[in-house]
PDB file of C-alpha atoms in Angstrom:
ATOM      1  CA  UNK A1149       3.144  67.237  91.281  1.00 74.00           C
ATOM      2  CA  UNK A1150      -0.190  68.157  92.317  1.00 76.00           C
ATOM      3  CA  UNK A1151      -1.507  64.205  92.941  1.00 89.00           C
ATOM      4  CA  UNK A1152       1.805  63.587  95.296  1.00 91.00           C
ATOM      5  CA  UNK A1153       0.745  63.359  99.013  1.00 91.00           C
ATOM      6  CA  UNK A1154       4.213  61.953 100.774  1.00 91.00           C
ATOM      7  CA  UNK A1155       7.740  63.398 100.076  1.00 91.00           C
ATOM      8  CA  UNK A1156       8.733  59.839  97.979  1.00 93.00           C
ATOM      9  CA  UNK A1157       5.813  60.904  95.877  1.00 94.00           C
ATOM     10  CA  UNK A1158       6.659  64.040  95.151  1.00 95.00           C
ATOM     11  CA  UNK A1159      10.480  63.180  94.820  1.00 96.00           C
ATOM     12  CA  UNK A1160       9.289  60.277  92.253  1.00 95.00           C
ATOM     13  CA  UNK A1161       6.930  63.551  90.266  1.00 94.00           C
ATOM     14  CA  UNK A1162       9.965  65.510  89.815  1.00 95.00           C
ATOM     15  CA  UNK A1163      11.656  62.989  88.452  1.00 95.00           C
ATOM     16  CA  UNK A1164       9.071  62.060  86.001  1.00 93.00           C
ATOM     17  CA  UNK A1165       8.890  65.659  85.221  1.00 91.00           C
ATOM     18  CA  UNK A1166      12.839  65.849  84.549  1.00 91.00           C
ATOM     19  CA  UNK A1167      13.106  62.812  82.337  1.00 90.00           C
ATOM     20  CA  UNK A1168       9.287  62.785  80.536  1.00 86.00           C
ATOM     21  CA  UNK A1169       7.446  65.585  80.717  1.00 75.00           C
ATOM     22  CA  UNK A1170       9.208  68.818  80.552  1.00 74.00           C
ATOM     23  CA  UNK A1171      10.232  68.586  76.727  1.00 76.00           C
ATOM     24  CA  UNK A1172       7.860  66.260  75.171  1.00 76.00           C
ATOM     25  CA  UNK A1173       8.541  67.564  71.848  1.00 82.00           C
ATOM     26  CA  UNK A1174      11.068  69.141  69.630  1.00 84.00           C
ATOM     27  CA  UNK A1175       8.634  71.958  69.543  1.00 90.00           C
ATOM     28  CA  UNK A1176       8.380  72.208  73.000  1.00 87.00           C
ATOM     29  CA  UNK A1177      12.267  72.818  73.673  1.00 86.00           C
ATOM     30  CA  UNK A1178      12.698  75.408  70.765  1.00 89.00           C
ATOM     31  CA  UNK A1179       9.660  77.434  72.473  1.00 90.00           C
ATOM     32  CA  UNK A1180      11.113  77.183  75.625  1.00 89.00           C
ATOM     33  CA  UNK A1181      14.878  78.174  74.419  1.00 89.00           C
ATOM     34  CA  UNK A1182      13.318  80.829  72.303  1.00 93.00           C
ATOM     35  CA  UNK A1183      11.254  82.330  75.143  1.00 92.00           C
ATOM     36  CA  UNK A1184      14.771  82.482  77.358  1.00 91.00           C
ATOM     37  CA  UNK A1185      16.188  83.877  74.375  1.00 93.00           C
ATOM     38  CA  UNK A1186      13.812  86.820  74.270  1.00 95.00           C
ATOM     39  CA  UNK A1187      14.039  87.317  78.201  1.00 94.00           C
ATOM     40  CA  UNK A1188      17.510  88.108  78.047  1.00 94.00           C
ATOM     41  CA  UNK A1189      17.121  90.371  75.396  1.00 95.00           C
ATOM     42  CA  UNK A1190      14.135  92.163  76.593  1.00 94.00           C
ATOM     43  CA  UNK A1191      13.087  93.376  80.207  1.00 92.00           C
ATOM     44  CA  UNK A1192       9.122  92.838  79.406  1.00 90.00           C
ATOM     45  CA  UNK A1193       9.675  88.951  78.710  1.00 93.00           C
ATOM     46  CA  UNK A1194      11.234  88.817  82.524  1.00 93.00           C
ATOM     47  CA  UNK A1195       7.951  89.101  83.463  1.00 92.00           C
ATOM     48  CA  UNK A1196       6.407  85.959  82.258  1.00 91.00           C
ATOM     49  CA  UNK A1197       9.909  84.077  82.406  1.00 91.00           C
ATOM     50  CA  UNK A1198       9.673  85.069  86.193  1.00 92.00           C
ATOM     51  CA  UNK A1199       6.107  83.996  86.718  1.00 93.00           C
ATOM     52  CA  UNK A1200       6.711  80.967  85.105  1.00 89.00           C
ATOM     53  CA  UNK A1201       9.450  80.437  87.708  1.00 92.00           C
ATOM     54  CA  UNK A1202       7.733  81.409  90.617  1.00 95.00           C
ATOM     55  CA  UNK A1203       4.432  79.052  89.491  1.00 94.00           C
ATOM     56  CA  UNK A1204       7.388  76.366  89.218  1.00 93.00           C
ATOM     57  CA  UNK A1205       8.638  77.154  92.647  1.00 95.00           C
ATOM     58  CA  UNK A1206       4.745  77.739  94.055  1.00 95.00           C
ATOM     59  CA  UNK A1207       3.937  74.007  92.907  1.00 94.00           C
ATOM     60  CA  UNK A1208       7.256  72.592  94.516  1.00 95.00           C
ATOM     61  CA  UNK A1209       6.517  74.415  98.001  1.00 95.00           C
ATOM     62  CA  UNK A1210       3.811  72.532  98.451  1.00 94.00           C
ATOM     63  CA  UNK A1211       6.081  69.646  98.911  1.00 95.00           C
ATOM     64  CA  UNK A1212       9.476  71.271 100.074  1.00 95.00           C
ATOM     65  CA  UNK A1213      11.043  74.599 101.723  1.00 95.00           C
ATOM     66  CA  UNK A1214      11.282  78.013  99.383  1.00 95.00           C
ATOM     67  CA  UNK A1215      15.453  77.411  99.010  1.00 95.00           C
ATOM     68  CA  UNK A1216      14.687  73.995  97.905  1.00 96.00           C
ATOM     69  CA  UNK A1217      12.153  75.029  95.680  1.00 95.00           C
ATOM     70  CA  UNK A1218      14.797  77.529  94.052  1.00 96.00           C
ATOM     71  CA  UNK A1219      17.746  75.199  93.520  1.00 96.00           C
ATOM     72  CA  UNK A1220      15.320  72.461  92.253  1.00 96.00           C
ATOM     73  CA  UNK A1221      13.461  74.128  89.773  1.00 95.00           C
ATOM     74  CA  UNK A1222      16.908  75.277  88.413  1.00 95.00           C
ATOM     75  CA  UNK A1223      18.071  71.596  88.229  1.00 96.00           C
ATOM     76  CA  UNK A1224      14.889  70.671  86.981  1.00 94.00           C
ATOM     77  CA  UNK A1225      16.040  73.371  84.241  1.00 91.00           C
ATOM     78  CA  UNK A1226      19.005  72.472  83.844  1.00 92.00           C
ATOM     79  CA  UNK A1227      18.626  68.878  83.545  1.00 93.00           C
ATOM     80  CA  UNK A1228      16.124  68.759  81.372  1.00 90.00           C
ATOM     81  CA  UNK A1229      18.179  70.806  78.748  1.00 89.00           C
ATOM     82  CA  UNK A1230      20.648  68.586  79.150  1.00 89.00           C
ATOM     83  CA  UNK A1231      18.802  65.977  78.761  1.00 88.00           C
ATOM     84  CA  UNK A1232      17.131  66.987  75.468  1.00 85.00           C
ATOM     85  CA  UNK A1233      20.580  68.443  74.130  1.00 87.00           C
ATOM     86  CA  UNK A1234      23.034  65.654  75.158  1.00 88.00           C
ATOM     87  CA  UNK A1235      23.750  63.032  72.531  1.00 91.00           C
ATOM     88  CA  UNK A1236      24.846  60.948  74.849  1.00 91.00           C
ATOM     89  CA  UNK A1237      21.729  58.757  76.814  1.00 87.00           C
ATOM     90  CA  UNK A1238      20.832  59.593  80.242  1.00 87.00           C
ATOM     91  CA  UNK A1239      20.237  56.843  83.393  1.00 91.00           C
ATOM     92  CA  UNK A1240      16.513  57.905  84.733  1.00 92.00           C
ATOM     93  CA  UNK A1241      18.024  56.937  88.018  1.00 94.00           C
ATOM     94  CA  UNK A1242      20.650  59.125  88.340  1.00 95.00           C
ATOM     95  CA  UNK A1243      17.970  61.949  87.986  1.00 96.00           C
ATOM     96  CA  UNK A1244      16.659  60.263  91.105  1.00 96.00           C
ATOM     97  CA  UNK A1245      19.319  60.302  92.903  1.00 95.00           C
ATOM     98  CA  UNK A1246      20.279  63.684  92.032  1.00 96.00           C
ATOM     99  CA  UNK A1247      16.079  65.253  93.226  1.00 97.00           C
ATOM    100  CA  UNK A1248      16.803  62.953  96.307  1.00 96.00           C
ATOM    101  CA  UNK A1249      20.218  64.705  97.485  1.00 95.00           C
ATOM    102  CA  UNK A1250      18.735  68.137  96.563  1.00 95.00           C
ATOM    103  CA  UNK A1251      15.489  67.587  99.027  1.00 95.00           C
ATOM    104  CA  UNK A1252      17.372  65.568 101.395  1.00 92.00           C
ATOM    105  CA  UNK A1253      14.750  62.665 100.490  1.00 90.00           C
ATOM    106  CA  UNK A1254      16.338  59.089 101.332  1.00 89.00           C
ATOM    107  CA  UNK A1255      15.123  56.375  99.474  1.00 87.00           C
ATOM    108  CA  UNK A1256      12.575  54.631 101.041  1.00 83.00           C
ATOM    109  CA  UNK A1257      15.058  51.620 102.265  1.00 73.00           C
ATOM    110  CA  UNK A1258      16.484  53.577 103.743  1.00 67.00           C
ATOM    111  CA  UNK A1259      14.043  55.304 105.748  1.00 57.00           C
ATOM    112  CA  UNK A1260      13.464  51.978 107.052  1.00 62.00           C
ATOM    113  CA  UNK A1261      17.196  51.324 108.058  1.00 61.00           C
ATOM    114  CA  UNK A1262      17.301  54.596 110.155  1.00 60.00           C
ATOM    115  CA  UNK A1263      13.948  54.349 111.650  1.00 60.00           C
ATOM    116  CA  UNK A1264      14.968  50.556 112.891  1.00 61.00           C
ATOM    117  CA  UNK A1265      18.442  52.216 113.799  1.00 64.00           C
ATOM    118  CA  UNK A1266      16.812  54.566 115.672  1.00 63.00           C
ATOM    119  CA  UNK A1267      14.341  52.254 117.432  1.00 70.00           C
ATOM    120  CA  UNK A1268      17.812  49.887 118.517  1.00 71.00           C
ATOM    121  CA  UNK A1269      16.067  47.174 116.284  1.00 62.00           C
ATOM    122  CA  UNK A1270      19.696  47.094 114.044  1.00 53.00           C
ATOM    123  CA  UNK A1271      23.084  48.471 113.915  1.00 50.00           C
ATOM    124  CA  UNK A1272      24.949  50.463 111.067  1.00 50.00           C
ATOM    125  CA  UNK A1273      27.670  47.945 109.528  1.00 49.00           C
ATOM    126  CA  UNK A1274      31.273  49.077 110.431  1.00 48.00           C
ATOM    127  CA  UNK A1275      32.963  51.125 107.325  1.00 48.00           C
ATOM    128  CA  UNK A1276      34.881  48.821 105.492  1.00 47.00           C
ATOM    129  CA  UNK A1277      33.582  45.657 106.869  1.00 46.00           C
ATOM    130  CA  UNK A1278      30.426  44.914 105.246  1.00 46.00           C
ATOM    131  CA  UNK A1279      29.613  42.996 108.385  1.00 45.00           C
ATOM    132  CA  UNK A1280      28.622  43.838 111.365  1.00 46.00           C
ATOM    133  CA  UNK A1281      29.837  43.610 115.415  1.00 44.00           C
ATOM    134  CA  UNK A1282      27.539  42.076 117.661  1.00 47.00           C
ATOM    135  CA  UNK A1283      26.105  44.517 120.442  1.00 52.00           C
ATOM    136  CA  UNK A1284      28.657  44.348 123.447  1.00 55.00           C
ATOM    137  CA  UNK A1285      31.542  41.954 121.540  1.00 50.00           C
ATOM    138  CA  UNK A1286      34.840  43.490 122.309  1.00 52.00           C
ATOM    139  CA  UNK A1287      36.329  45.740 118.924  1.00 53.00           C
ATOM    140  CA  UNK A1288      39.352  43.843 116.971  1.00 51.00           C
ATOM    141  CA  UNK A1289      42.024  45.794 116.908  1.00 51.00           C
ATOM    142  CA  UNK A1290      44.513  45.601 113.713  1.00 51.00           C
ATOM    143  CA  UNK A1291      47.399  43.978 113.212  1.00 55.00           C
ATOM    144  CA  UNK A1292      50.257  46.634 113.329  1.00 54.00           C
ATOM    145  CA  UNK A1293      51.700  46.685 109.359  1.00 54.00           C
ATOM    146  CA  UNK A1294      55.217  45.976 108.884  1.00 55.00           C
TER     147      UNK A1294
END
């Protein structure tokens, strides 16, 4: 997280984070588990649990708003005990597209499409079409079903 300088960047970091980094051993998840384990049961491990959260949260704000931060360190969380628990295999790019919707980060097409929307240079497609009408052509209206 700390090398990302652009919102893809850091998107693309939490990502890596989710699907490589988090658990890189078996070791590394039973800690983890264990530690949660032991914060449940007793008050005085809330205190690191919760500054290991809020160093979490401190090193996503540099990137996105506090109630971002919140909900994606608890995907990041969650998904990466799912990941490491699930025996079924995971699609790295569903993990992007999950940190995407949860920062509100489009993919970097389609930036592009709304900036040249937004500068006139193109036109969404109509719903349903998958083509589009050109600028000032009348709309075709449907034929009226039997």
């Amino acid at each position: 997280m700390g090398d990302a300088r652009t919102p893809e960047e850091a998107v693309r970091a939490v990502t890596t984070l989710i699907t490589h980094d988090v658990f890189a051993t078996q070791r590394d998840l039973v800690l983890s588990h264990e530690l949660y384990t032991l914060a449940a049961r007793d008050p005085a491990y809330r205190t690191l649990t919760n500054d290991w959260m809020r160093r979490s949260r401190d090193a996503l704000g540099r990137h996105f708003d506090p109630a971002t931060c919140r909900v994606l360190d608890a995907f990041i969380e969650g998904m990466t005990i799912h990941r490491a628990l699930d025996t079924e295999p995971h699609d790295d790019v569903d993990v992007l597209g999950a940190v995407r919707r949860l920062t509100r980060t489009p993919a970097p097409a389609e930036r592009r499409a709304t900036a040249a929307r937004r500068a006139g240079r193109a036109r969404p497609a109509r719903a349903g079409t998958g083509t589009r009408r050109r600028a000032g052509a009348p709309r075709r209206r449907r034929a009226a079903r039997p």
